Every structure is written in C-alpha cells, then in structure tokens.
Coordinates of C-alpha atoms (C1' of nucleotides) in Angstrom, one line a residue:
Chain A
M1 CA -0.1 -1.7 29.7
N2 CA -1.9 -4.0 27.3
E3 CA -1.1 -3.2 23.7
A4 CA -4.8 -3.4 22.8
N5 CA -5.8 -0.7 25.3
K6 CA -3.2 1.9 24.2
N7 CA -4.3 5.1 22.5
I8 CA -2.9 5.1 19.0
L9 CA -2.1 8.2 16.9
V10 CA -1.9 7.4 13.2
T11 CA -0.6 9.8 10.6
N12 CA -0.3 9.7 6.9
A13 CA 2.4 11.5 5.1
L14 CA 1.5 15.1 4.3
P15 CA 0.7 15.7 0.7
Y16 CA 2.4 18.7 -0.8
A17 CA 0.0 21.5 -1.6
N18 CA 1.4 22.3 -5.0
G19 CA -0.5 20.0 -7.3
P20 CA -3.2 17.5 -7.6
I21 CA -3.2 14.1 -5.9
H22 CA -2.8 11.1 -8.2
I23 CA -3.6 7.5 -7.6
G24 CA 0.0 6.7 -6.7
H25 CA -0.4 8.9 -3.7
M26 CA -3.6 7.1 -2.8
V27 CA -1.7 3.8 -2.1
G28 CA -0.4 5.0 1.3
Y29 CA -3.7 6.7 2.3
I30 CA -5.8 3.7 1.4
Q31 CA -3.5 1.4 3.3
A32 CA -3.6 3.5 6.4
D33 CA -7.3 4.1 6.2
I34 CA -8.0 0.3 6.0
W35 CA -5.7 -0.3 9.0
V36 CA -7.4 2.5 11.0
R37 CA -10.9 1.4 10.1
F38 CA -10.0 -2.2 11.1
Q39 CA -8.6 -0.9 14.5
K40 CA -11.8 1.2 15.0
M41 CA -13.9 -1.9 14.4
Q42 CA -11.9 -3.6 17.1
Q43 CA -13.0 -0.6 19.3
R44 CA -9.5 0.6 19.9
N45 CA -8.9 4.2 20.8
I46 CA -7.3 5.6 17.7
V47 CA -6.9 9.0 16.2
Y48 CA -6.1 9.4 12.5
V49 CA -4.7 12.7 11.4
C50 CA -3.2 14.3 8.3
A51 CA -2.5 17.8 7.0
S52 CA -1.5 19.7 4.0
D53 CA 2.3 20.4 3.6
A54 CA 2.0 24.1 2.8
H55 CA 5.5 25.6 2.9
G56 CA 8.6 25.7 0.8
A57 CA 10.2 27.2 -2.3
P58 CA 8.1 25.3 -4.9
I59 CA 4.8 26.6 -3.5
M60 CA 6.2 30.1 -3.3
L61 CA 7.4 30.0 -6.9
S62 CA 4.2 28.4 -8.3
A63 CA 2.1 31.1 -6.5
E64 CA 4.3 33.8 -8.0
E65 CA 3.8 32.4 -11.4
L66 CA 0.0 32.3 -10.9
G67 CA 0.0 35.8 -9.4
V68 CA -1.5 34.6 -6.1
E69 CA -0.2 34.5 -2.5
P70 CA 1.4 31.3 -1.5
D71 CA -0.9 30.7 1.4
E72 CA -3.9 31.1 -1.0
L73 CA -2.5 28.6 -3.4
A74 CA -1.8 26.2 -0.5
E75 CA -5.3 26.7 0.8
Q76 CA -6.8 25.9 -2.6
Y77 CA -4.9 22.6 -2.9
T78 CA -5.6 21.8 0.7
K79 CA -9.3 21.9 0.0
Q80 CA -9.0 20.0 -3.2
H81 CA -6.9 17.3 -1.5
A82 CA -9.3 17.0 1.4
K83 CA -12.2 16.5 -1.1
D84 CA -10.2 13.8 -3.0
F85 CA -9.4 12.0 0.2
S86 CA -13.0 12.1 1.5
D87 CA -14.3 10.9 -1.9
F88 CA -11.9 7.9 -1.6
L89 CA -13.5 7.2 1.7
I90 CA -10.3 8.1 3.6
E91 CA -11.7 9.0 7.0
F92 CA -9.3 11.3 8.8
D93 CA -10.3 12.5 12.2
N94 CA -8.7 15.7 11.3
Y95 CA -7.2 17.1 8.1
Y96 CA -5.3 20.3 8.8
S97 CA -2.4 22.4 7.4
T98 CA 1.2 23.1 8.3
H99 CA 0.6 26.8 7.7
T100 CA -1.4 27.3 10.9
E101 CA -1.0 29.0 14.3
E102 CA -0.9 25.6 16.1
N103 CA 2.0 24.5 13.9
E104 CA 4.0 27.7 14.3
A105 CA 3.6 27.5 18.1
L106 CA 4.8 23.9 18.2
V107 CA 7.7 24.6 15.8
L108 CA 8.9 27.5 17.9
E109 CA 8.5 25.5 21.1
I110 CA 10.5 22.5 19.7
F111 CA 13.1 24.8 18.2
E112 CA 13.6 26.5 21.6
Q113 CA 14.0 23.1 23.2
L114 CA 16.5 22.0 20.6
K115 CA 18.6 25.2 21.2
Q116 CA 18.5 24.6 24.9
S117 CA 19.7 21.0 24.6
D118 CA 22.5 22.2 22.4
C119 CA 21.3 20.5 19.2
I120 CA 21.5 23.6 17.0
E121 CA 24.5 25.4 15.6
K122 CA 25.1 28.1 13.0
K123 CA 27.4 27.6 10.1
I124 CA 28.3 29.6 7.1
I125 CA 27.8 27.8 3.8
E126 CA 28.1 28.6 0.2
Q127 CA 25.0 28.1 -2.0
A128 CA 24.0 28.8 -5.5
Y129 CA 22.4 32.2 -5.9
D130 CA 20.4 33.7 -8.7
K131 CA 21.4 37.3 -8.9
Q132 CA 18.6 38.3 -11.2
E133 CA 15.9 36.7 -9.1
K134 CA 17.7 37.7 -5.9
M135 CA 17.3 34.3 -4.3
F136 CA 19.3 31.3 -3.2
L137 CA 18.5 28.3 -5.4
P138 CA 17.6 24.8 -4.2
D139 CA 19.8 22.3 -5.9
R140 CA 16.9 21.2 -8.1
Y141 CA 16.6 24.7 -9.5
V142 CA 20.0 24.5 -11.1
R143 CA 20.4 22.5 -14.2
G144 CA 23.4 21.8 -16.5
T145 CA 25.7 19.3 -17.9
C146 CA 27.1 16.6 -15.6
P147 CA 30.8 17.2 -14.9
Q148 CA 31.4 13.4 -14.8
C149 CA 29.6 11.8 -17.6
K150 CA 28.7 14.9 -19.6
S151 CA 25.0 14.2 -19.8
G152 CA 23.1 17.3 -20.5
D153 CA 20.2 18.9 -18.5
Q154 CA 20.9 17.3 -15.1
Y155 CA 19.9 18.6 -11.7
G156 CA 22.2 20.5 -9.4
D157 CA 22.7 17.8 -6.8
S158 CA 23.2 14.6 -8.7
C159 CA 23.2 13.1 -12.2
E160 CA 20.3 10.8 -13.1
K161 CA 22.5 9.2 -15.8
C162 CA 25.7 8.3 -14.0
G163 CA 24.6 8.9 -10.4
A164 CA 27.5 11.3 -9.6
T165 CA 26.8 13.7 -6.8
Y166 CA 28.2 17.3 -6.8
K167 CA 27.5 20.9 -6.0
P168 CA 25.3 22.9 -8.4
T169 CA 28.1 25.1 -9.5
D170 CA 30.2 22.0 -10.5
L171 CA 27.9 21.5 -13.4
I172 CA 29.2 22.5 -16.8
E173 CA 27.3 25.6 -17.9
P174 CA 25.0 25.7 -14.9
K175 CA 21.7 27.6 -15.4
S176 CA 19.1 28.8 -12.9
V177 CA 15.8 27.3 -13.8
L178 CA 14.2 30.5 -12.8
S179 CA 16.1 33.1 -14.8
G180 CA 18.3 31.1 -17.1
E181 CA 21.3 32.9 -15.8
A182 CA 24.4 31.2 -14.5
P183 CA 24.2 31.1 -10.7
I184 CA 27.0 32.4 -8.5
L185 CA 28.1 31.0 -5.2
K186 CA 27.2 33.1 -2.3
E187 CA 27.8 32.7 1.4
S188 CA 25.0 32.6 4.0
E189 CA 24.7 31.7 7.6
H190 CA 22.4 28.7 8.2
Y191 CA 21.1 26.8 11.2
F192 CA 22.0 23.2 11.5
M193 CA 20.5 20.4 13.6
K194 CA 23.5 18.4 15.0
L195 CA 22.3 15.1 13.7
K196 CA 25.7 13.5 14.4
K197 CA 24.9 13.7 18.1
F198 CA 22.0 11.3 17.6
E199 CA 23.7 8.6 15.6
S200 CA 23.9 6.0 18.4
F201 CA 20.5 7.0 19.7
L202 CA 19.0 6.4 16.3
E203 CA 20.7 3.1 15.6
N204 CA 19.4 1.9 18.9
W205 CA 16.0 3.3 18.4
I206 CA 15.3 1.7 15.0
N207 CA 15.8 -1.7 16.6
Q208 CA 13.1 -1.0 19.2
I209 CA 10.3 0.1 16.9
Q210 CA 8.1 -1.7 14.5
I211 CA 9.7 -1.2 11.1
H212 CA 10.3 -3.5 8.2
D213 CA 13.7 -5.2 7.9
S214 CA 14.2 -3.8 4.4
V215 CA 13.7 -0.3 5.8
K216 CA 16.3 -1.0 8.5
S217 CA 18.8 -2.1 6.0
K218 CA 18.1 1.0 4.0
L219 CA 18.8 3.1 7.2
N220 CA 22.0 1.2 7.8
E221 CA 23.3 2.6 4.5
W222 CA 23.1 6.1 6.1
F223 CA 24.6 4.9 9.4
Q224 CA 27.5 3.4 7.6
I225 CA 28.2 6.6 5.7
G226 CA 27.7 8.5 8.9
L227 CA 25.1 11.1 9.5
K228 CA 25.6 14.7 8.4
D229 CA 24.3 17.7 10.3
W230 CA 21.0 18.8 8.9
D231 CA 20.4 22.3 7.4
I232 CA 17.1 23.5 8.8
S233 CA 17.0 27.1 7.7
R234 CA 16.4 28.9 4.4
D235 CA 17.0 32.4 3.3
H236 CA 14.6 35.0 2.1
P237 CA 12.6 34.8 -0.1
Y238 CA 10.9 31.6 1.2
F239 CA 7.5 30.6 2.2
G240 CA 7.6 29.2 5.8
F241 CA 7.8 30.2 9.4
K242 CA 10.3 32.9 10.4
I243 CA 13.1 31.9 12.7
P244 CA 13.0 34.0 15.9
D245 CA 15.5 36.9 16.1
E246 CA 16.3 36.7 12.4
D247 CA 14.9 39.0 9.7
E248 CA 15.5 37.1 6.6
K249 CA 15.6 33.5 7.6
Y250 CA 12.9 30.8 7.7
F251 CA 12.6 27.2 8.9
Y252 CA 13.1 24.6 6.2
V253 CA 9.8 23.0 5.2
W254 CA 10.9 19.6 6.3
L255 CA 11.4 20.8 9.9
D256 CA 7.8 22.0 10.2
A257 CA 6.2 19.3 8.1
P258 CA 6.2 16.4 10.6
I259 CA 5.5 18.8 13.4
G260 CA 2.3 19.3 11.4
Y261 CA 1.1 15.9 12.5
L262 CA 1.1 17.2 16.1
A263 CA -0.5 20.5 15.0
S264 CA -3.3 18.5 13.4
L265 CA -3.8 16.6 16.6
K266 CA -3.6 19.8 18.7
N267 CA -6.2 21.4 16.4
L268 CA -8.5 18.4 16.9
S269 CA -8.1 18.4 20.6
N270 CA -9.0 22.1 20.6
K271 CA -12.4 21.3 19.2
K272 CA -14.4 20.5 22.3
E273 CA -16.8 18.2 20.4
S274 CA -14.0 15.9 19.4
G275 CA -13.6 14.7 22.9
I276 CA -9.9 14.1 22.1
N277 CA -7.3 15.2 24.6
Y278 CA -3.8 16.0 23.1
E279 CA -1.8 14.5 25.9
D280 CA -3.8 11.3 25.7
Y281 CA -2.4 10.6 22.2
F282 CA 0.9 12.3 22.3
S283 CA 2.9 12.0 25.5
D284 CA 6.0 10.2 26.5
N285 CA 4.4 7.4 28.5
D286 CA 3.4 3.9 27.8
N287 CA -0.2 4.7 27.1
C288 CA 0.2 5.8 23.6
R289 CA 1.5 4.6 20.3
L290 CA 2.6 6.9 17.5
V291 CA 2.3 5.2 14.1
H292 CA 3.4 6.8 10.8
F293 CA 2.4 5.6 7.4
I294 CA 4.8 7.0 4.8
G295 CA 6.1 6.4 1.3
K296 CA 9.5 5.0 0.8
D297 CA 10.9 8.2 -0.6
I298 CA 10.7 10.0 2.8
I299 CA 12.2 7.3 5.0
Y300 CA 15.1 9.4 6.0
F301 CA 13.0 12.3 7.1
H302 CA 10.8 10.1 9.3
A303 CA 13.3 7.6 10.6
L304 CA 16.4 9.9 11.0
F305 CA 15.6 13.6 11.2
W306 CA 12.2 13.4 12.9
P307 CA 13.0 11.1 15.8
A308 CA 16.2 13.1 16.3
V309 CA 14.2 16.3 16.5
L310 CA 11.8 14.6 19.0
E311 CA 14.6 13.2 21.1
G312 CA 16.4 16.6 21.1
A313 CA 13.2 18.3 22.2
G314 CA 12.5 15.7 24.9
L315 CA 9.3 14.4 23.2
K316 CA 7.8 11.0 22.4
K317 CA 9.3 9.1 19.5
P318 CA 7.4 7.1 16.9
D319 CA 6.6 3.4 17.8
A320 CA 6.0 2.2 14.3
I321 CA 6.9 3.4 10.8
F322 CA 5.0 1.6 8.0
V323 CA 6.4 2.2 4.6
N324 CA 4.7 1.7 1.3
G325 CA 6.2 1.3 -2.2
F326 CA 5.2 3.1 -5.3
L327 CA 2.6 2.4 -7.8
T328 CA 3.2 1.7 -11.5
V329 CA 0.4 1.6 -14.0
N330 CA 0.4 -1.1 -16.7
G331 CA 4.0 -1.8 -15.8
E332 CA 5.2 1.7 -16.3
K333 CA 6.0 4.6 -14.1
M334 CA 3.0 7.0 -14.3
S335 CA 3.4 9.2 -17.2
K336 CA 1.1 11.5 -19.1
S337 CA 2.5 10.6 -22.5
R338 CA 2.0 6.9 -22.0
R339 CA -1.6 7.5 -20.7
T340 CA -0.7 6.0 -17.3
F341 CA -1.0 9.2 -15.3
I342 CA -4.2 9.0 -13.3
K343 CA -5.2 11.9 -11.1
A344 CA -7.3 11.0 -8.1
R345 CA -10.1 13.2 -9.5
S346 CA -10.0 11.6 -13.0
Y347 CA -10.3 8.2 -11.3
L348 CA -13.3 9.3 -9.2
E349 CA -15.1 10.8 -12.1
H350 CA -15.3 7.4 -13.8
N351 CA -14.9 4.7 -11.2
N352 CA -16.1 3.7 -7.8
P353 CA -13.4 4.3 -5.2
E354 CA -14.1 1.0 -3.5
Y355 CA -12.8 -0.8 -6.6
L356 CA -9.4 0.7 -6.1
R357 CA -9.5 0.3 -2.4
Y358 CA -10.1 -3.4 -2.9
Y359 CA -7.4 -3.7 -5.6
F360 CA -4.8 -1.9 -3.5
A361 CA -5.7 -4.1 -0.5
Y362 CA -5.4 -7.2 -2.6
K363 CA -1.9 -6.0 -3.6
T364 CA -0.7 -4.9 -0.2
N365 CA 1.7 -6.8 2.0
S366 CA 3.8 -5.6 4.9
G367 CA 6.8 -5.0 2.7
I368 CA 7.9 -1.9 0.8
D369 CA 7.8 -3.3 -2.7
D370 CA 6.3 -1.3 -5.5
F371 CA 3.2 -2.7 -7.1
D372 CA 1.4 -2.4 -10.4
L373 CA -2.1 -1.4 -11.3
D374 CA -2.7 -3.5 -14.4
T375 CA -5.9 -2.1 -15.8
I376 CA -7.1 -5.5 -17.3
D377 CA -6.1 -7.3 -14.1
F378 CA -7.9 -4.6 -12.1
K379 CA -11.1 -5.1 -13.9
N380 CA -11.0 -8.9 -13.8
R381 CA -10.0 -9.0 -10.2
V382 CA -12.6 -6.6 -8.9
N383 CA -15.5 -8.0 -11.1
S384 CA -14.6 -11.5 -10.2
D385 CA -14.0 -11.2 -6.5
I386 CA -16.4 -8.5 -5.4
V387 CA -19.3 -9.0 -7.8
G388 CA -18.9 -12.6 -8.8
K389 CA -17.9 -14.1 -5.5
W390 CA -19.0 -12.0 -2.6
I391 CA -22.0 -9.8 -3.6
N392 CA -23.2 -12.7 -5.7
I393 CA -24.0 -14.7 -2.5
A394 CA -26.6 -12.1 -1.5
S395 CA -27.8 -11.6 -5.0
R396 CA -28.5 -15.2 -5.7
C397 CA -30.6 -16.1 -2.6
S398 CA -32.2 -12.9 -1.5
K399 CA -35.0 -13.3 -4.1
F400 CA -36.1 -16.6 -2.4
I401 CA -36.3 -14.9 0.9
N402 CA -38.2 -12.0 -0.5
Q403 CA -40.7 -14.0 -2.6
H404 CA -41.3 -17.1 -0.5
F405 CA -40.6 -16.1 3.1
D406 CA -41.7 -12.5 3.4
N407 CA -38.1 -11.2 3.8
T408 CA -37.7 -13.0 7.1
L409 CA -34.8 -15.2 7.8
G410 CA -35.4 -18.7 9.2
K411 CA -34.8 -20.0 12.7
T412 CA -32.4 -22.7 11.8
I413 CA -29.0 -22.5 10.2
D414 CA -26.4 -24.8 8.9
E415 CA -23.8 -24.5 11.6
S416 CA -20.7 -26.2 10.2
L417 CA -20.0 -23.7 7.5
L418 CA -20.7 -20.8 9.8
E419 CA -18.2 -22.0 12.3
N420 CA -15.7 -22.4 9.6
F421 CA -16.1 -18.7 8.8
E422 CA -16.0 -17.6 12.4
N423 CA -12.8 -19.6 13.0
A424 CA -11.1 -17.9 10.0
S425 CA -11.9 -14.5 11.4
D426 CA -9.1 -14.6 14.0
E427 CA -6.5 -15.4 11.3
I428 CA -7.9 -12.7 9.1
S429 CA -7.9 -10.2 11.9
E430 CA -4.2 -10.9 12.5
L431 CA -3.5 -10.4 8.8
Y432 CA -5.2 -7.0 9.0
E433 CA -3.2 -6.1 12.1
N434 CA 0.0 -6.9 10.3
R435 CA -1.0 -5.1 7.2
E436 CA -1.0 -8.3 5.1
F437 CA -4.1 -7.1 3.4
G438 CA -3.4 -9.1 0.3
Q439 CA -3.4 -12.4 2.2
A440 CA -6.5 -11.3 4.1
M441 CA -8.3 -10.7 0.8
R442 CA -7.3 -14.1 -0.6
K443 CA -8.5 -15.9 2.5
I444 CA -11.8 -14.0 2.5
M445 CA -12.4 -14.8 -1.2
L446 CA -11.7 -18.5 -0.5
L447 CA -14.5 -18.3 2.0
A448 CA -16.7 -16.7 -0.5
D449 CA -16.0 -19.6 -2.9
Q450 CA -17.1 -22.0 -0.1
A451 CA -20.4 -20.1 0.2
N452 CA -21.0 -20.3 -3.6
Q453 CA -20.2 -24.0 -3.6
Y454 CA -22.6 -24.5 -0.8
L455 CA -25.4 -22.9 -2.7
D456 CA -24.5 -24.9 -5.7
Q457 CA -24.7 -28.2 -3.8
E458 CA -28.0 -27.3 -2.1
K459 CA -29.7 -26.0 -5.2
P460 CA -32.5 -24.0 -3.6
W461 CA -33.8 -23.1 -7.0
V462 CA -34.6 -26.8 -7.5
M463 CA -35.9 -27.5 -4.0
I464 CA -38.3 -24.5 -4.1
K465 CA -40.4 -26.4 -6.6
D466 CA -41.1 -29.0 -4.0
T467 CA -43.3 -27.7 -1.2
K468 CA -42.0 -30.3 1.2
M469 CA -38.6 -28.8 0.9
K470 CA -39.6 -25.2 1.5
E471 CA -38.3 -25.2 5.1
H472 CA -35.0 -26.5 3.9
V473 CA -34.7 -23.7 1.3
L474 CA -35.2 -21.2 4.0
E475 CA -32.4 -22.8 6.1
V476 CA -30.0 -22.8 3.1
C477 CA -30.8 -19.2 2.2
T478 CA -30.6 -18.1 5.9
T479 CA -27.2 -19.8 6.1
A480 CA -26.0 -18.1 2.9
I481 CA -27.1 -14.7 4.0
N482 CA -25.3 -15.2 7.3
L483 CA -22.2 -16.2 5.3
F484 CA -22.5 -13.0 3.3
F485 CA -23.0 -11.1 6.5
K486 CA -19.7 -12.4 8.0
L487 CA -17.8 -11.7 4.8
M488 CA -19.2 -8.2 4.9
I489 CA -17.8 -7.6 8.3
M490 CA -14.4 -8.9 7.2
L491 CA -14.4 -6.6 4.2
K492 CA -15.8 -3.5 5.9
P493 CA -12.4 -1.9 6.5
V494 CA -11.7 -2.1 2.8
M495 CA -15.2 -1.3 1.4
P496 CA -17.0 0.7 4.0
N497 CA -19.7 2.1 1.7
I498 CA -20.8 -1.3 0.3
A499 CA -20.8 -2.5 3.9
K500 CA -23.0 0.3 4.9
N501 CA -25.5 -0.4 2.1
G502 CA -25.2 -4.1 3.1
E503 CA -26.1 -3.2 6.6
I504 CA -29.3 -1.5 5.3
F505 CA -30.1 -4.6 3.2
L506 CA -29.6 -6.8 6.2
N507 CA -31.4 -4.4 8.6
V508 CA -28.4 -4.2 11.0
K509 CA -26.4 -1.3 12.2
N510 CA -22.8 -0.2 12.8
L511 CA -21.2 -3.6 12.7
E512 CA -18.0 -4.1 14.6
W513 CA -15.5 -6.9 14.2
Q514 CA -17.0 -8.9 17.1
N515 CA -20.4 -9.0 15.4
I516 CA -18.8 -11.7 13.2
H517 CA -20.1 -14.1 15.9
D518 CA -23.7 -13.0 15.6
R519 CA -26.3 -15.1 13.8
L520 CA -29.1 -13.5 11.9
T521 CA -32.1 -15.8 12.5
N522 CA -35.8 -15.1 12.6
H523 CA -34.8 -11.6 11.4
E524 CA -36.4 -9.4 8.9
I525 CA -34.3 -8.0 6.1
N526 CA -35.0 -5.5 3.4
D527 CA -35.4 -5.9 -0.4
Y528 CA -32.1 -6.6 -2.1
K529 CA -30.8 -3.8 -4.4
P530 CA -27.5 -4.3 -6.3
L531 CA -24.7 -3.2 -4.0
I532 CA -22.2 -2.4 -6.7
T533 CA -22.0 -2.5 -10.5
R534 CA -19.2 -4.1 -12.5
I535 CA -16.3 -2.2 -13.9
T536 CA -16.5 -1.8 -17.6
S537 CA -13.7 -1.3 -20.2
E538 CA -15.3 2.0 -21.0
S539 CA -14.9 3.4 -17.5
I540 CA -11.2 2.3 -17.5
E541 CA -10.6 3.9 -20.8
A542 CA -12.3 7.1 -19.6
M543 CA -10.1 7.5 -16.6
L544 CA -7.0 7.0 -18.7
D545 CA -8.0 9.6 -21.2
K546 CA -7.4 12.5 -19.0
Chain B
rG1 C1' 28.5 4.7 -9.7
rG2 C1' 27.0 3.2 -4.5
rU3 C1' 23.2 0.9 -1.7
rG4 C1' 18.7 -1.9 -1.1
rA5 C1' 15.1 -4.9 -3.2
rU6 C1' 12.7 -7.9 -6.9
rG7 C1' 12.8 -12.0 -10.8
rU8 C1' 7.9 -18.9 -9.6
rA9 C1' 2.3 -20.9 -15.1
rG10 C1' -0.5 -15.7 -20.3
rC11 C1' -1.6 -12.1 -15.8
rU12 C1' -1.4 -11.1 -10.3
rC13 C1' 0.8 -13.5 -6.5
rA14 C1' 1.5 -17.9 -2.2
rG15 C1' 5.3 -21.1 -1.2
rA16 C1' 8.7 -21.0 8.1
rC17 C1' 13.0 -24.8 9.5
rG18 C1' 16.3 -27.1 2.1
rG19 C1' 12.8 -33.2 1.7
rU20 C1' 7.4 -37.3 -1.8
rU21 C1' 4.3 -35.9 -8.6
rA22 C1' 5.8 -26.8 -7.4
rG23 C1' 0.2 -24.1 -5.3
rA24 C1' -4.1 -20.3 -5.6
rG25 C1' -7.1 -16.7 -8.1
rC26 C1' -7.8 -14.4 -12.7
rG27 C1' -7.5 -15.4 -18.0
rU28 C1' -8.0 -19.6 -21.8
rC29 C1' -10.5 -24.2 -23.3
rG30 C1' -14.3 -28.1 -22.3
rC31 C1' -18.6 -29.8 -19.5
rA32 C1' -22.7 -28.7 -16.6
rC33 C1' -26.4 -25.4 -14.4
rU34 C1' -30.1 -21.6 -14.9
rC35 C1' -31.1 -18.9 -8.3
rA36 C1' -27.6 -14.8 -9.4
rU37 C1' -24.9 -8.1 -12.1
rA38 C1' -23.4 -13.7 -19.2
rA39 C1' -22.7 -14.3 -12.5
rC40 C1' -21.9 -19.6 -10.0
rG41 C1' -20.2 -25.1 -10.1
rC42 C1' -17.1 -29.2 -12.1
rG43 C1' -12.8 -30.5 -15.1
rA44 C1' -8.5 -29.6 -18.4
rA45 C1' -4.4 -27.5 -20.6
rG46 C1' -0.4 -24.3 -19.0
rG47 C1' 5.8 -23.8 -15.1
rU48 C1' 13.5 -27.2 -16.8
rC49 C1' 10.8 -21.8 -10.1
rG50 C1' 15.9 -15.3 -14.5
rG51 C1' 21.0 -17.8 -15.9
rU52 C1' 25.6 -20.4 -14.6
rG53 C1' 28.4 -22.8 -11.1
rG54 C1' 28.7 -24.6 -6.0
rU55 C1' 27.3 -26.8 -0.9
rU56 C1' 24.2 -31.3 0.2
rC57 C1' 21.9 -38.0 0.1
rA58 C1' 18.3 -33.9 -1.3
rA59 C1' 17.7 -26.7 -3.5
rG60 C1' 12.4 -22.6 -6.0
rU61 C1' 14.2 -22.8 -0.8
rC62 C1' 21.5 -22.0 1.3
rC63 C1' 26.3 -19.8 -1.1
rA64 C1' 29.1 -17.3 -5.3
rC65 C1' 29.0 -14.9 -9.8
rC66 C1' 26.2 -13.1 -13.9
rC67 C1' 21.8 -11.0 -16.4
rA68 C1' 17.2 -8.2 -16.1
rU69 C1' 13.7 -4.9 -13.7
rC70 C1' 12.7 -1.3 -9.8
rA71 C1' 13.8 2.2 -6.0
rC72 C1' 16.7 5.4 -2.9
rC73 C1' 21.3 8.4 -2.7
rA74 C1' 19.7 13.8 2.7

RNA sequence: GGUGAUGUAGCUCAGACGGUUAGAGCGUCGCACUCAUAACGCGAAGGUCGGUGGUUCAAGUCCACCCAUCACCA
C-alpha cells in the first residue's frame, strides 16, 4: 500500500494529571500538532489523540493531601490541561483519560492475552515499606545519605551526585518522605512482564521502524546490559486499575498509560459523529501507521516495554517514534528561583501562542537535542520573521489595492517569482514531513525576503504617482499578495490562526497544501487588518514574573 | 560512575562524499528609502570552526586523547 494513503494514528505523550503544564511540555505537543496539521493539509487520513495520565502513587498522595478523591484531582487537571492545549492551538481529535472504562477494558484484555502467551510471572520481592503510613514506598519516596559518596538527601534508587544505584534501604539513615520514619523491608508478591523474552524481537524491531539513530544508540545501552523483567503491579494503597483475582493489587501506571492511547482512539470511534472506525487506525495490517511523539525521558517505556506488551498481546506495534529533547529557558533548566519557570497558562496570559509555535518550529530538527528559549532571541526572531518579513508583505501593499483598485486584484501577475515559490514548496513539504521544521522556516523566510526585495525594486509607492504606471502597480501588488498567499499556506501548520485571519483577508477558504499552485487574479479581497502585533519586552517580563 | 549527545561569528543555527578567500538570519554600525506594525532595501565590521596530537597532497569535516555543557541510568 502506498505510504501516502495509509491511515495514521498519531499520539502525544500523556501529561501526568498531577500539576500544571509548563512550556517545556509544550515542545512535544507543538511539534506533533504542526506535523499533524501539515499531514491534514495534504489530505491524509490521520487521527491525533492524547489523554490524561491519571493513575499512580503521586496523584493518590496529592489528592490525600488536598482532601479530595484522586479521580477528582485527575479530572480537574485533565480539564485544565485540555484547555491549555486548546489555547495553544493543539488540535487533538480526542483528548481523553486513562481512568476510563474504555481503558480498563483494554488493559484487562491485553493483560489476559499476556497471561495466555506466557508473558507474565509472579515473583516475591522485597520493597521499602512505611509502617506508619501502611504503604509500600516507591524509590523516590525514600531519601537519605548516599552509601557510596555520602551526599545527603538523595533519592532511594540512585545518587544524583555520584550516580551510584542501590536499594532504598541501602541509604544511610533512610527516611520515608511521607512519615519521616525509617522504612523497613517487606516482602510482597508482584506480577512481572517477562521482558527478557522480547530481547531479540525488540532489537530487530527498532531497526524496522522510523526512529532517530541517537535513540537507537540509546536503546543499545539497555540491550547491552540486558533487559530485566518488568514489575507491572503495585500494592494497596494505590490509584489504578485492580488486577483481576487479587484484592489488594493494582496495575502499575506505566502499564495502563500507553494503552490510554488506544482507549482515546476507542472513545473517539464510539462517537458516531466522528466517523472514525477503531480498526481502521489500529490493526495489524499494512493500512495503518502508528506514530508516537514522546519526550526523551520516556524512551524506554515506548521503545522497550510498550512494543513488548503489544507483541505479547498479538497487537500492532508502533511504526515511528519521534523523540523530542527538553527546553531550557535563557540557558538554564527551568527553575522558579531563576525566573525561568513558565507555566503554559502564564505564557498564554501575556503572549500569543503562535509566537511560541513559530519559535519552537524554528528550533526544531529531527534530532533529540535540547533547545533553548532565549527570551531576547525569541522576541527578535518572531518580530523580525513573522511581522517584519512575512506579514509585512501584505501590510505594505494592501493599501494600494484598497485605495486605487477597489480591493480587486489584477489580471496579470509576475510569473517568475511565483514559480520560484511554487518550486520551493516541494522541498519545504519534504522538510515538514521529516520534521525538519527549523530548516523549513529558514527556507520560507528566505522566500519572504525575496518578496520584500521585489517590492523594493518595483517601488509601487513611486509609480502610483504616475497615472501611466497604474496598471503596473496593480500587477506588482497582485504579485506580492500572491507571494504572501503562498507563504501563508506554507506557514499554516505552524500558525493556523494567523492563516485563518489571512484567509478572511484574502477572501479564500480552508486552504490545503495543493492550493499553493493557485493564483489569485481578478479576485476581490477584504480590507487589511493587522494580523498580529509585535512582542514587547513588557509581555516577556510579565510571563516570567509568575 | 556508566552511557549517549553537543561544543562553528555577540545570539540562534546551516555546513552529504575531507578540497579554492567558512555561510545564513538576528543583533551592532554606516548608507538609503518612506508603501509598511521605527517595518523594508543596500553595505560593513565580526570566526586561528572547544583544546592538543595524529592520518592525509589537503580536516570544521576522519582518528585518539583532553576540556566544557547537557541528558538518561528502568
């Protein structure tokens, strides 16, 4: 089957419903959204889903502290996150939650399949236990002094200072974060996924899918060490789905989280009006592609555990895993004390989301490197590229068309420059496809430069004073408006709202990628209104102040 | 500590296969223009391509080591 005709299911990593989204999170969502919007403009069949990751000990404990039920807390954050995404113009076809009937049904089904294919075993393990709180403690909930380098206040699994790894009870003077008491070791029976069985399958599989080389070499680290079986159960108290035939045991949140992708698709297909059929987008045949966008911190879950689970359950495996790096702000890790921690909401209160979408696009390549939001660079880049180069084309010639030509574009057009733009569109299209958004933006802005140079050479503001030249002014402005129009299509995946307002200005509708070859001639347009305003130092300061 | 990555003009980044005077945008400075959201155009300054050593007729581009930064370690 032709790649272009396949149905594509795209997912974004599930945000954890235990706190607000910050702009570092937004990197992956904006990248995926741009890619999906580009695919939709190519009229591909594509479904883009996400959901809230609603289970696990941290949510349970936060809820307890706030005196609410964990599902209520998760629900609150789910709504807040969905609003943040939508205000950043992330256009999911469905945003759901892992704490749902659809997900539980899928989890139970997949677990049953895993048991039947002999992928599950029970083992007794020893784990840190807080006697006072009566609960087993995740490693991160035990802190103490590193037994190797003696650094104080380290987590229970590894030392941030020297990198040593150990058991929580190996710490010197270990303390439960919850009660402050020293934890004891207690035995418990856990369910394990036999990950070792999948070692050769996985090594083979990662060479068949679309995944960046540096991610592969990352995965090779784990293959070289050898995969360990994966603990997929947790003891009471825990917030998650109960394991069948067990009273006090739950599925580990990372088992049900990726299954949440499928639950979100299932939920969408259950809505009749969506017109989406589950099997069309998730079944083990050649007609569909499964594409995950994730952050580099969760590579092992998506490229080791998840495909192993799918393989064990006899289901379709991912075809592509696109990994993004992290965001730093002004060269630093985001931090509240350094005024570099920016919540999605604080950003939105003071700045236009499309500024950030453009800046992130400008910084995006197919690799997994981190990138920096330098606030000065951000302001210069956006103001110069979007306002000074692109929007400026419309702004500087629309008045002529309005005042002298009754808002109607001419019949003739300067072909050479237009063809140049159209020819560039294939290359730009390929850059979008390969998620080389940064290169795409640079190429597009070089075209915008050409348009501005063209206007500068033709000087319509001089010619308009000579009535004999009036027709030529019309041709120049018509050409420039067409150049603007083509740039608008190329930038639509990144800045959909500006494009939408641009469509109103140009009196056209729902532009697709192929419309790049259209010519607007003898065509009435509307009065020009500024499509975006510049970023100011004040608006940047304001978002950092939170 | 292990592993992976990064280090090119003030800033952000391009630079298959090693090959003439290392590129772009932004910023800075100068000139010009006045249609445009003090936008746009032209021009200039600015780099011993992290360091050292090696391979080669030739290295930013390959190799080794070192330094710095970042990330991950279930």
